[in-house]
């Protein structure tokens, strides 16, 4: 009765039932509705105080997502020493997220004038050194399942910052943001209990719909910012091809709901990408603000599933900054 395995399995079962019955990420989003209302009314004025404009909103939002995701994966992920260590690749996945976010941040730090360490006085040097040691300690402490865990995390961060600073150009904000979000979504689907998203699989429809919604918005962003409309595909062939891809997308969604499989999730998103790319390539023109809508929707969904209301608030501000309404009317041709 009091064996370690029985105790751990009982605890996991209890946490699993609680997580599925009360999805914490959705309750955090609902409780944050007053914050989102304030963002809708005063968000532009608040961001303008820090130099945000419509021209730099996408780039600065991408940088904010990278910084907050780096802090989130280090501080919020946690390590409970009950992970499936024998089969899990999560330490390498979290290291990849740390590397990618630090690479993104490091590549954009060149745009900001950072003070040189030699120019600081003694007290500021002391504070800077203490802050750096504290950050490295938290970074190393985020993975203590093996002796090489802290080395992997700290090495990923240092390599990302130095490679980002040494690169010839800053990382593209849209591509980098989408890549970070998709990597986080994949990691959460691989081992949801690590990120407090769920417990050991068997996720509820609300969990699965939220992940798929994030992926659909992300694929739309990739297509709308990279594929140009040119009206090339003949209409009869386009209709047949589109129905075929629609069937594949629907089948992938059903299989994903049944299996919660990462390959099925990624394959379904690849089919969605093809569907959207065909629609845009066949069209004669695309509404200019549609990509903006999709980017804002992606921010909202990512902030909800990761329980980061600040990112969701940025998405709300971006959505309201779109030039005109009629989101559904403009989006229907993609489907």
Short mmCIF file of C-alpha atoms in Angstrom, two decimals:
data_model
loop_
_atom_site.label_atom_id
_atom_site.label_comp_id
_atom_site.label_asym_id
_atom_site.label_seq_id
_atom_site.Cartn_x
_atom_site.Cartn_y
_atom_site.Cartn_z
CA UNK A 1 0.00 0.00 0.00
CA UNK A 2 2.80 2.39 0.85
CA UNK A 3 5.21 1.33 -1.89
CA UNK A 4 6.74 4.19 -3.86
CA UNK A 5 5.19 3.10 -7.15
CA UNK A 6 1.68 2.90 -5.69
CA UNK A 7 1.98 6.32 -4.03
CA UNK A 8 3.30 7.99 -7.18
CA UNK A 9 0.64 6.36 -9.40
CA UNK A 10 -2.12 7.41 -7.03
CA UNK A 11 -0.85 10.99 -6.96
CA UNK A 12 -0.52 11.11 -10.73
CA UNK A 13 -4.04 9.73 -11.14
CA UNK A 14 -5.45 12.39 -8.81
CA UNK A 15 -3.60 15.19 -10.56
CA UNK A 16 -4.67 13.80 -13.93
CA UNK A 17 -8.35 13.82 -13.02
CA UNK A 18 -8.13 17.35 -11.62
CA UNK A 19 -6.28 18.68 -14.66
CA UNK A 20 -8.78 17.21 -17.11
CA UNK A 21 -11.86 18.31 -15.19
CA UNK A 22 -10.57 21.82 -14.57
CA UNK A 23 -8.17 22.90 -17.35
CA UNK A 24 -6.11 25.51 -15.53
CA UNK A 25 -5.01 27.36 -18.66
CA UNK A 26 -8.61 28.17 -19.59
CA UNK A 27 -9.55 29.33 -16.09
CA UNK A 28 -6.51 31.62 -16.04
CA UNK A 29 -7.68 33.09 -19.35
CA UNK A 30 -11.20 33.63 -18.03
CA UNK A 31 -9.95 35.23 -14.83
CA UNK A 32 -7.71 37.49 -16.93
CA UNK A 33 -10.64 38.93 -18.92
CA UNK A 34 -10.49 42.25 -17.00
CA UNK A 35 -6.82 42.56 -18.01
CA UNK A 36 -7.74 41.93 -21.64
CA UNK A 37 -10.44 44.58 -21.40
CA UNK A 38 -7.91 47.09 -20.10
CA UNK A 39 -5.57 46.09 -22.93
CA UNK A 40 -8.34 46.73 -25.46
CA UNK A 41 -9.05 50.22 -24.13
CA UNK A 42 -5.63 51.43 -23.02
CA UNK A 43 -3.15 49.04 -24.62
CA UNK A 44 -2.12 51.35 -27.44
CA UNK A 45 -1.45 54.25 -25.09
CA UNK A 46 0.54 52.02 -22.74
CA UNK A 47 2.69 50.54 -25.52
CA UNK A 48 3.22 53.96 -27.11
CA UNK A 49 5.01 55.07 -23.94
CA UNK A 50 7.69 52.48 -24.74
CA UNK A 51 8.00 53.39 -28.41
CA UNK A 52 5.69 50.74 -29.88
CA UNK A 53 4.02 51.64 -33.16
CA UNK A 54 2.09 49.70 -35.79
CA UNK A 55 5.27 49.51 -37.87
CA UNK A 56 7.34 47.78 -35.17
CA UNK A 57 4.51 45.90 -33.43
CA UNK A 58 5.28 42.54 -35.08
CA UNK A 59 9.03 42.67 -34.43
CA UNK A 60 8.66 43.79 -30.82
CA UNK A 61 5.90 41.29 -30.16
CA UNK A 62 8.17 38.54 -31.45
CA UNK A 63 10.94 39.69 -29.11
CA UNK A 64 8.50 39.81 -26.19
CA UNK A 65 7.32 36.26 -26.99
CA UNK A 66 10.93 35.03 -27.10
CA UNK A 67 11.87 36.64 -23.75
CA UNK A 68 8.71 35.53 -21.94
CA UNK A 69 8.94 32.00 -23.37
CA UNK A 70 12.54 31.73 -22.18
CA UNK A 71 11.47 32.76 -18.68
CA UNK A 72 8.41 30.50 -18.86
CA UNK A 73 10.28 27.34 -19.81
CA UNK A 74 12.85 27.96 -17.04
CA UNK A 75 10.58 29.14 -14.22
CA UNK A 76 7.23 27.57 -15.02
CA UNK A 77 8.23 24.17 -16.39
CA UNK A 78 9.53 22.86 -13.12
CA UNK A 79 11.24 19.55 -12.48
CA UNK A 80 9.37 17.18 -10.19
CA UNK A 81 11.74 14.18 -10.49
CA UNK A 82 8.82 12.05 -11.69
CA UNK A 83 9.29 12.47 -15.42
CA UNK A 84 9.48 9.45 -17.67
CA UNK A 85 13.28 9.63 -17.65
CA UNK A 86 13.80 6.32 -19.41
CA UNK A 87 11.92 7.29 -22.58
CA UNK A 88 11.61 11.06 -22.40
CA UNK A 89 13.49 13.41 -24.72
CA UNK A 90 12.08 16.42 -22.89
CA UNK A 91 15.46 17.66 -21.55
CA UNK A 92 16.68 18.02 -25.12
CA UNK A 93 13.40 19.64 -26.18
CA UNK A 94 13.57 22.23 -23.40
CA UNK A 95 17.22 22.86 -24.25
CA UNK A 96 16.19 23.42 -27.87
CA UNK A 97 13.56 25.95 -26.72
CA UNK A 98 16.14 27.71 -24.53
CA UNK A 99 18.60 27.79 -27.43
CA UNK A 100 16.05 29.08 -29.95
CA UNK A 101 14.66 31.80 -27.68
CA UNK A 102 18.12 32.97 -26.62
CA UNK A 103 19.22 32.94 -30.28
CA UNK A 104 16.24 35.13 -31.16
CA UNK A 105 16.89 37.52 -28.27
CA UNK A 106 20.63 37.63 -28.92
CA UNK A 107 20.16 38.43 -32.61
CA UNK A 108 17.91 41.38 -31.73
CA UNK A 109 20.05 42.74 -28.89
CA UNK A 110 22.19 44.51 -31.47
CA UNK A 111 19.31 46.91 -32.02
CA UNK A 112 19.60 48.14 -28.43
CA UNK A 113 22.55 50.04 -26.98
CA UNK A 114 23.65 47.93 -24.01
CA UNK A 115 26.06 49.44 -21.47
CA UNK A 116 29.55 47.96 -21.44
CA UNK A 117 30.64 46.16 -18.32
CA UNK A 118 33.87 48.22 -18.07
CA UNK A 119 31.89 51.47 -18.05
CA UNK A 120 29.79 50.49 -15.02
CA UNK A 121 30.70 51.62 -11.51
CA UNK A 122 31.48 49.12 -8.78
CA UNK A 123 27.97 48.80 -7.35
CA UNK A 124 26.40 48.29 -10.79
CA UNK A 125 29.04 45.68 -11.63
CA UNK A 126 28.19 43.83 -8.44
CA UNK A 127 24.47 43.90 -9.22
CA UNK A 128 25.11 42.74 -12.80
CA UNK A 129 27.29 39.83 -11.66
CA UNK A 130 24.78 38.76 -8.99
CA UNK A 131 21.90 38.91 -11.47
CA UNK A 132 23.84 36.82 -13.99
CA UNK A 133 24.75 34.19 -11.38
CA UNK A 134 21.13 34.09 -10.18
CA UNK A 135 19.86 33.61 -13.74
CA UNK A 136 22.40 30.85 -14.47
CA UNK A 137 21.45 29.14 -11.21
CA UNK A 138 17.75 29.21 -12.14
CA UNK A 139 18.61 28.03 -15.64
CA UNK A 140 20.65 25.11 -14.35
CA UNK A 141 18.07 24.30 -11.69
CA UNK A 142 15.37 23.90 -14.32
CA UNK A 143 16.78 20.47 -15.23
CA UNK A 144 18.18 18.41 -12.34
CA UNK A 145 17.07 14.98 -13.47
CA UNK A 146 20.72 14.10 -14.32
CA UNK A 147 24.16 15.55 -13.65
CA UNK A 148 24.43 16.84 -17.22
CA UNK A 149 21.03 18.60 -17.14
CA UNK A 150 22.27 21.99 -15.84
CA UNK A 151 25.22 21.87 -18.25
CA UNK A 152 22.86 21.26 -21.17
CA UNK A 153 20.54 24.14 -20.27
CA UNK A 154 23.28 26.68 -19.52
CA UNK A 155 25.22 25.64 -22.62
CA UNK A 156 22.10 26.05 -24.79
CA UNK A 157 21.53 29.56 -23.43
CA UNK A 158 25.13 30.73 -23.80
CA UNK A 159 25.43 29.24 -27.31
CA UNK A 160 22.16 30.86 -28.40
CA UNK A 161 23.11 34.34 -27.15
CA UNK A 162 26.61 34.27 -28.67
CA UNK A 163 25.43 32.86 -32.00
CA UNK A 164 22.64 35.43 -32.16
CA UNK A 165 25.06 38.27 -31.44
CA UNK A 166 27.61 36.95 -33.94
CA UNK A 167 25.13 36.46 -36.78
CA UNK A 168 25.06 38.74 -39.79
CA UNK A 169 21.41 39.69 -39.44
CA UNK A 170 18.67 39.58 -36.84
CA UNK A 171 16.37 36.58 -36.87
CA UNK A 172 13.21 37.23 -38.86
CA UNK A 173 10.51 38.07 -36.28
CA UNK A 174 7.59 36.22 -37.89
CA UNK A 175 9.53 33.06 -38.74
CA UNK A 176 11.22 33.04 -35.33
CA UNK A 177 7.96 33.60 -33.45
CA UNK A 178 6.15 30.82 -35.32
CA UNK A 179 9.06 28.42 -34.78
CA UNK A 180 9.17 29.14 -31.03
CA UNK A 181 5.42 28.69 -30.64
CA UNK A 182 5.32 25.44 -32.61
CA UNK A 183 8.25 24.03 -30.64
CA UNK A 184 6.52 24.88 -27.35
CA UNK A 185 3.22 23.38 -28.55
CA UNK A 186 5.01 20.18 -29.59
CA UNK A 187 6.78 19.95 -26.23
CA UNK A 188 3.50 20.46 -24.35
CA UNK A 189 1.88 17.70 -26.39
CA UNK A 190 4.84 15.36 -25.80
CA UNK A 191 4.76 15.69 -22.01
CA UNK A 192 1.94 17.98 -20.83
CA UNK A 193 2.45 17.31 -17.12
CA UNK A 194 5.87 18.98 -17.22
CA UNK A 195 4.29 22.27 -18.32
CA UNK A 196 1.19 21.90 -16.10
CA UNK A 197 -0.95 21.70 -19.24
CA UNK A 198 -2.39 18.27 -18.43
CA UNK A 199 -1.38 14.96 -16.91
CA UNK A 200 0.09 12.02 -18.82
CA UNK A 201 -2.05 12.31 -21.93
CA UNK A 202 -5.80 11.74 -22.32
CA UNK A 203 -6.27 15.46 -22.78
CA UNK A 204 -9.75 16.94 -22.95
CA UNK A 205 -11.27 18.31 -26.19
CA UNK A 206 -10.57 21.81 -24.85
CA UNK A 207 -6.84 21.04 -24.61
CA UNK A 208 -6.70 19.54 -28.09
CA UNK A 209 -8.80 22.27 -29.75
CA UNK A 210 -6.58 24.95 -28.22
CA UNK A 211 -3.40 23.31 -29.54
CA UNK A 212 -4.90 22.82 -33.00
CA UNK A 213 -6.19 26.40 -33.01
CA UNK A 214 -2.70 27.70 -32.30
CA UNK A 215 -1.31 25.55 -35.11
CA UNK A 216 -3.93 26.75 -37.61
CA UNK A 217 -3.22 30.39 -36.84
CA UNK A 218 0.52 29.75 -37.14
CA UNK A 219 0.16 28.04 -40.54
CA UNK A 220 -2.00 30.92 -41.77
CA UNK A 221 0.69 33.40 -40.69
CA UNK A 222 3.40 31.44 -42.53
CA UNK A 223 1.34 31.31 -45.74
CA UNK A 224 0.06 34.89 -45.73
CA UNK A 225 3.53 36.36 -45.19
CA UNK A 226 5.36 34.11 -47.67
CA UNK A 227 2.97 33.02 -50.46
CA UNK A 228 1.92 35.58 -53.06
CA UNK A 229 -1.50 35.43 -54.77
CA UNK A 230 -1.20 34.97 -58.52
CA UNK A 231 -4.35 33.14 -59.69
CA UNK A 232 -2.36 30.30 -61.29
CA UNK A 233 -4.43 27.16 -60.53
CA UNK A 234 -7.31 26.39 -62.93
CA UNK A 235 -10.66 26.63 -61.11
CA UNK A 236 -11.88 23.07 -61.79
CA UNK A 237 -8.56 21.55 -60.69
CA UNK A 238 -8.44 23.89 -57.70
CA UNK A 239 -11.86 22.76 -56.44
CA UNK A 240 -10.93 19.07 -56.69
CA UNK A 241 -7.55 19.54 -55.05
CA UNK A 242 -9.03 21.65 -52.29
CA UNK A 243 -11.68 19.07 -51.41
CA UNK A 244 -9.02 16.37 -51.33
CA UNK A 245 -6.84 18.39 -48.94
CA UNK A 246 -9.90 19.25 -46.83
CA UNK A 247 -10.58 15.55 -46.42
CA UNK A 248 -6.96 14.94 -45.36
CA UNK A 249 -7.15 17.80 -42.83
CA UNK A 250 -10.42 16.48 -41.37
CA UNK A 251 -8.99 12.96 -41.14
CA UNK A 252 -5.84 14.26 -39.43
CA UNK A 253 -7.91 16.20 -36.87
CA UNK A 254 -9.97 13.10 -36.04
CA UNK A 255 -6.85 10.98 -35.67
CA UNK A 256 -5.24 13.65 -33.51
CA UNK A 257 -8.28 13.74 -31.22
CA UNK A 258 -8.11 9.96 -30.89
CA UNK A 259 -4.35 9.51 -30.49
CA UNK A 260 -2.91 12.85 -29.27
CA UNK A 261 0.09 11.91 -31.40
CA UNK A 262 2.80 14.45 -32.14
CA UNK A 263 3.43 13.11 -35.71
CA UNK A 264 -0.31 13.29 -36.45
CA UNK A 265 -0.41 16.84 -35.06
CA UNK A 266 2.50 17.97 -37.22
CA UNK A 267 1.18 16.10 -40.26
CA UNK A 268 -2.24 17.72 -39.85
CA UNK A 269 -0.64 21.16 -39.67
CA UNK A 270 1.35 20.36 -42.85
CA UNK A 271 -1.96 19.57 -44.58
CA UNK A 272 -3.45 22.85 -43.27
CA UNK A 273 -0.39 24.68 -44.62
CA UNK A 274 -0.93 23.13 -48.07
CA UNK A 275 -4.64 24.00 -47.98
CA UNK A 276 -3.96 27.65 -47.12
CA UNK A 277 -1.09 27.92 -49.62
CA UNK A 278 -3.31 26.61 -52.42
CA UNK A 279 -6.05 29.10 -51.53
CA UNK A 280 -3.69 32.07 -51.48
CA UNK A 281 -1.85 31.01 -54.65
CA UNK A 282 -5.17 30.59 -56.50
CA UNK A 283 -6.55 33.96 -55.35
CA UNK A 284 -6.07 37.15 -57.30
CA UNK A 285 -5.55 39.20 -54.16
CA UNK A 286 -5.54 38.85 -50.38
CA UNK A 287 -6.77 41.42 -47.83
CA UNK A 288 -3.77 43.37 -46.57
CA UNK A 289 -4.71 43.10 -42.91
CA UNK A 290 -5.49 39.36 -42.92
CA UNK A 291 -1.92 38.41 -42.00
CA UNK A 292 -2.09 40.93 -39.17
CA UNK A 293 -5.30 39.32 -37.88
CA UNK A 294 -3.73 35.87 -37.98
CA UNK A 295 -0.58 37.03 -36.19
CA UNK A 296 -2.68 38.63 -33.44
CA UNK A 297 -4.82 35.50 -33.15
CA UNK A 298 -1.67 33.40 -32.85
CA UNK A 299 -0.49 35.59 -29.96
CA UNK A 300 -3.86 35.22 -28.23
CA UNK A 301 -3.89 31.42 -28.53
CA UNK A 302 -0.27 31.03 -27.45
CA UNK A 303 -0.78 33.23 -24.42
CA UNK A 304 -3.86 31.21 -23.41
CA UNK A 305 -2.33 27.72 -23.61
CA UNK A 306 0.88 28.79 -21.86
CA UNK A 307 -0.99 30.83 -19.22
CA UNK A 308 0.90 34.01 -20.12
CA UNK A 309 -1.78 36.74 -20.10
CA UNK A 310 0.75 39.38 -21.17
CA UNK A 311 1.13 37.72 -24.58
CA UNK A 312 -2.65 37.35 -24.91
CA UNK A 313 -3.02 41.05 -24.09
CA UNK A 314 -0.55 41.88 -26.89
CA UNK A 315 -2.68 39.79 -29.25
CA UNK A 316 -5.82 41.67 -28.19
CA UNK A 317 -4.14 45.01 -28.90
CA UNK A 318 -2.88 43.77 -32.26
CA UNK A 319 -6.30 42.42 -33.24
CA UNK A 320 -7.97 45.76 -32.51
CA UNK A 321 -5.27 47.58 -34.49
CA UNK A 322 -6.26 45.84 -37.73
CA UNK A 323 -7.44 48.35 -40.31
CA UNK A 324 -11.01 47.05 -40.81
CA UNK A 325 -13.39 44.45 -39.48
CA UNK A 326 -14.93 41.51 -41.29
CA UNK A 327 -12.48 38.86 -40.14
CA UNK A 328 -14.67 35.87 -41.06
CA UNK A 329 -15.59 37.34 -44.46
CA UNK A 330 -11.89 37.80 -45.27
CA UNK A 331 -10.88 34.40 -43.97
CA UNK A 332 -13.44 32.12 -45.65
CA UNK A 333 -11.47 31.77 -48.87
CA UNK A 334 -8.62 30.08 -46.97
CA UNK A 335 -10.89 27.19 -46.00
#
